[in-house]
XYZ file of C-alpha atoms in Angstrom:
316
model
C -5.842 4.043 5.950
C -8.514 5.439 3.649
C -11.008 5.780 6.545
C -12.316 9.111 7.819
C -12.789 9.216 11.576
C -14.886 11.744 13.507
C -13.212 14.612 15.300
C -11.673 13.530 18.589
C -10.564 10.114 17.331
C -6.982 9.023 16.701
C -5.558 6.103 14.723
C -3.209 3.729 16.524
C -2.136 0.092 16.302
C -1.154 -2.935 18.358
C 0.731 -6.090 17.463
C 0.238 -9.556 18.942
C 2.006 -12.849 18.323
C -0.429 -15.695 17.668
C -0.032 -19.452 17.579
C -0.031 -21.446 14.372
C -3.309 -23.412 14.072
C -3.098 -26.989 15.345
C -5.130 -28.205 12.379
C -2.989 -28.928 9.304
C -5.750 -27.744 6.957
C -5.955 -24.373 8.691
C -2.175 -24.015 8.566
C -2.343 -24.589 4.836
C -5.158 -22.038 4.631
C -2.959 -19.392 6.258
C -0.127 -20.126 3.836
C -2.633 -20.144 0.970
C -3.603 -16.566 1.842
C 0.060 -15.531 1.750
C 0.426 -17.181 -1.654
C -2.802 -15.596 -2.915
C -1.443 -12.145 -2.173
C 1.768 -12.906 -4.074
C -0.244 -14.383 -6.966
C -2.297 -11.214 -7.394
C 0.810 -9.027 -7.095
C 2.737 -11.009 -9.711
C -0.260 -11.211 -12.046
C -0.784 -7.459 -11.884
C 2.914 -6.750 -12.437
C 3.005 -9.097 -15.452
C -0.070 -7.337 -16.863
C 1.577 -3.925 -16.443
C 4.783 -5.103 -18.147
C 2.817 -6.625 -21.039
C 0.989 -3.325 -21.471
C 4.256 -1.390 -21.533
C 5.665 -3.743 -24.192
C 2.472 -3.532 -26.232
C 2.499 0.257 -25.975
C 5.921 0.428 -27.625
C 4.633 -1.629 -30.564
C 1.159 -0.102 -30.827
C 0.895 3.454 -29.424
C -2.932 3.252 -29.399
C -2.931 0.213 -27.100
C -5.171 0.830 -24.055
C -3.281 -0.293 -20.908
C -4.803 -1.106 -17.538
C -4.658 1.722 -15.026
C -2.068 1.631 -12.264
C -4.514 2.567 -9.518
C -6.040 -0.006 -7.175
C -9.521 0.304 -8.650
C -8.390 -0.445 -12.208
C -6.135 -3.314 -11.153
C -8.892 -4.851 -9.034
C -11.396 -4.596 -11.904
C -8.961 -6.290 -14.302
C -8.267 -9.015 -11.718
C -11.971 -9.741 -11.238
C -12.351 -10.189 -14.989
C -9.397 -12.595 -15.251
C -9.348 -14.455 -11.915
C -11.434 -17.427 -13.100
C -8.789 -18.191 -15.734
C -5.551 -17.330 -13.900
C -6.590 -18.571 -10.431
C -9.530 -21.013 -10.561
C -9.032 -21.684 -6.827
C -9.486 -18.020 -5.872
C -12.686 -18.671 -3.861
C -10.689 -20.720 -1.313
C -9.207 -17.535 0.133
C -10.619 -14.214 1.224
C -10.935 -11.594 -1.513
C -8.880 -9.348 0.760
C -5.790 -11.473 0.059
C -5.873 -10.574 -3.640
C -6.814 -6.981 -2.899
C -3.814 -6.677 -0.564
C -1.435 -7.826 -3.311
C -2.915 -5.405 -5.837
C -2.800 -2.564 -3.285
C 0.909 -3.241 -2.695
C 1.509 -3.222 -6.448
C -0.391 0.047 -6.931
C 1.677 1.671 -4.168
C 4.952 0.326 -5.590
C 4.105 1.649 -9.075
C 3.107 5.022 -7.630
C 6.391 5.238 -5.689
C 8.419 4.379 -8.800
C 6.553 6.904 -10.932
C 6.900 9.680 -8.354
C 10.612 8.936 -7.883
C 11.198 8.914 -11.624
C 9.511 12.309 -12.147
C 11.182 13.878 -9.125
C 7.966 14.258 -7.146
C 9.278 11.870 -4.471
C 12.287 12.941 -2.411
C 14.948 10.612 -1.073
C 16.600 7.525 -2.483
C 15.619 6.529 -5.996
C 12.902 3.867 -6.144
C 13.299 1.044 -8.660
C 10.604 -0.583 -10.752
C 8.711 -3.329 -8.866
C 10.040 -6.878 -9.066
C 8.157 -10.138 -9.043
C 7.511 -11.502 -5.568
C 8.698 -14.936 -4.432
C 8.031 -16.969 -1.309
C 11.769 -17.069 -0.566
C 12.347 -13.312 -0.728
C 8.965 -11.871 0.228
C 7.737 -12.397 3.814
C 4.246 -13.838 4.010
C 1.577 -11.314 4.927
C -2.035 -10.462 4.139
C -4.121 -7.436 5.107
C -7.838 -7.468 5.901
C -9.929 -4.293 5.753
C -13.432 -5.799 5.551
C -15.197 -8.873 6.871
C -15.226 -10.407 10.329
C -12.486 -8.793 12.410
C -12.943 -9.286 16.156
C -11.102 -9.545 19.438
C -13.083 -12.131 21.356
C -14.254 -11.661 24.944
C -11.819 -14.310 26.231
C -9.030 -11.815 25.421
C -6.999 -14.572 23.814
C -8.648 -15.101 20.416
C -8.315 -12.855 17.362
C -10.808 -13.632 14.581
C -10.161 -12.792 10.910
C -12.150 -13.445 7.714
C -12.090 -17.027 6.329
C -9.078 -17.979 8.511
C -11.147 -17.758 11.678
C -9.865 -17.454 15.236
C -6.165 -17.524 16.135
C -5.006 -17.778 19.747
C -2.795 -14.911 20.898
C 0.253 -15.659 23.034
C -0.487 -12.649 25.218
C -3.574 -10.986 26.646
C -5.367 -8.688 24.178
C -6.930 -6.587 26.955
C -5.162 -3.353 25.945
C -7.239 -3.304 22.744
C -10.236 -5.523 23.490
C -11.458 -3.445 26.448
C -11.672 -0.320 24.280
C -13.474 -2.167 21.480
C -15.940 -3.768 23.917
C -16.759 -0.402 25.520
C -17.273 1.306 22.149
C -14.259 3.612 22.512
C -12.399 1.869 19.680
C -13.221 0.570 16.218
C -11.076 -1.988 14.372
C -10.047 -0.612 10.961
C -7.829 -3.405 9.631
C -5.838 -6.487 10.570
C -2.582 -7.655 9.024
C -1.479 -11.269 9.431
C 2.249 -11.723 8.821
C 4.946 -14.341 9.202
C 8.405 -13.577 10.590
C 11.078 -15.946 11.917
C 8.618 -18.779 11.329
C 6.117 -17.173 13.743
C 2.734 -15.554 13.161
C 1.871 -11.985 14.122
C -1.341 -9.972 13.886
C -1.142 -6.176 13.632
C -4.414 -4.421 14.460
C -5.057 -0.884 13.265
C -7.896 0.766 15.143
C -9.462 4.134 15.755
C -9.568 5.232 19.399
C -11.730 7.995 20.845
C -9.470 10.461 22.618
C -10.224 11.379 26.218
C -8.803 14.886 25.979
C -5.506 16.639 25.366
C -3.451 13.865 26.967
C -1.051 13.917 29.884
C 0.898 17.029 30.819
C 4.689 16.502 30.481
C 6.785 16.583 33.627
C 8.793 19.609 32.395
C 6.414 21.618 30.164
C 8.751 24.632 29.917
C 11.728 22.608 28.661
C 12.582 22.389 24.972
C 14.557 19.291 23.881
C 16.580 18.758 20.716
C 17.244 15.119 19.792
C 20.321 14.174 17.750
C 20.165 10.531 16.655
C 23.493 8.758 16.434
C 25.246 5.520 15.545
C 27.695 5.053 18.399
C 25.111 6.490 20.788
C 21.387 5.904 20.562
C 20.635 9.622 20.880
C 22.004 12.845 22.308
C 19.365 15.081 23.888
C 20.118 18.769 24.484
C 17.550 20.558 26.657
C 16.848 24.228 27.374
C 14.551 25.359 30.175
C 12.795 28.444 28.807
C 11.879 29.571 32.325
C 15.325 29.397 33.962
C 17.672 29.282 30.966
C 19.397 26.112 32.197
C 20.919 23.940 29.456
C 21.795 20.235 29.734
C 23.116 17.547 27.399
C 22.337 13.872 27.991
C 23.662 10.937 25.948
C 21.656 7.719 25.752
C 23.830 4.644 25.352
C 23.266 2.463 22.315
C 22.481 -1.109 23.475
C 24.084 -2.499 20.261
C 22.406 -5.914 20.602
C 23.849 -7.220 17.342
C 27.427 -6.491 18.410
C 26.774 -8.198 21.745
C 25.721 -11.429 20.022
C 28.303 -11.587 17.223
C 30.345 -14.305 18.940
C 27.260 -16.432 19.563
C 26.048 -15.843 15.990
C 29.383 -16.967 14.542
C 29.262 -20.115 16.659
C 25.669 -20.819 15.605
C 26.558 -20.184 11.962
C 29.433 -22.674 12.064
C 27.150 -25.200 13.731
C 24.531 -24.685 11.020
C 27.095 -25.171 8.222
C 28.070 -28.579 9.640
C 24.509 -29.912 9.658
C 22.853 -31.786 6.799
C 20.066 -29.655 5.254
C 16.671 -31.114 6.076
C 17.870 -32.980 9.149
C 16.650 -32.439 12.706
C 20.029 -31.005 13.702
C 19.903 -28.532 10.800
C 16.471 -27.308 11.893
C 17.637 -26.954 15.510
C 20.757 -24.986 14.506
C 18.721 -22.751 12.221
C 16.233 -22.104 15.034
C 19.101 -21.102 17.345
C 20.418 -18.577 14.809
C 16.918 -17.221 14.253
C 16.416 -16.862 17.994
C 19.545 -14.695 18.273
C 18.389 -12.475 15.418
C 14.935 -12.134 16.934
C 16.435 -11.092 20.279
C 18.489 -8.362 18.576
C 15.407 -6.931 16.875
C 13.373 -6.934 20.066
C 16.114 -5.289 22.162
C 16.637 -2.559 19.551
C 12.890 -1.942 19.304
C 12.482 -1.840 23.084
C 15.292 0.734 23.408
C 13.547 2.987 20.873
C 10.196 2.627 22.648
C 11.712 3.484 26.039
C 13.500 6.547 24.642
C 10.470 7.968 22.825
C 8.183 7.316 25.819
C 10.581 9.122 28.138
C 10.898 12.095 25.775
C 7.153 12.421 25.223
C 6.421 12.332 28.952
C 9.214 14.676 30.029
C 9.454 17.709 27.746
C 6.941 20.252 26.508
C 8.579 20.791 23.088
C 10.681 18.192 21.203
C 12.682 18.794 18.032
C 14.149 15.790 16.175
C 16.629 15.919 13.311
C 15.423 14.611 9.950
C 18.694 13.038 8.827
C 18.540 9.355 7.887
C 21.212 7.785 10.114
């Protein structure tokens, strides 16, 4: 996160769904921030490509640096010409796009030289509203969780009403045990979400697991969610437990096929087309949430049960 916290603090995060603003102008402002991030990303990528082409023609050409500081400096020099409306949005929107570009270029360079392990990373591509989900990250400015425990305030955009109580974060911030580091506003399935990264002062070493002398090995699977083999170091007892995979996508395939056929019979732009598309989106959203909840329940159970946990590093 680029922020140094004192000893005894840990970095964690929380995610809340928020309502779209009722005011049309504020809705457009949210979308404008998403577009501003893409604009800065695409401008920076075009500048990098132009520099690479110029370098092949003139080896003494001085290109812009690929780090965030150099890209941000170049943007500040050119923003009045390439984006005369830049003052409408928070400066963090443009900084977020340039930060994403700097990270993408660093990943490509490290993958190309062999410094980055894993799958090969391609050169960054231009971002579009159709392919790239809308999001913007704030690291400075007004970032608050209001005392009503329903309102989340961000720079320029202002307050957005959360669909759930923000007490699990707001109470720590209000008492001084937590400090908000950043907020990320994103759009998914046509809904708005706010992810809050914050530093939290630790109260000690944490809870003692139920079986501190047991060592657990976790084997992630495809047909099963995970297979956990345990060994009690005190008694020598070994056990193997398989956790069933909920497979939410497989469970909804029939309903998804039906919704897909219904969507194909509707006229694009009509009310029926929007309703059918919303039904298909709702099924997809349910699959994601069920899969995520299964992972959370498994990891919570493992962390609270065993004193030593070993997890395989294979990408299944």
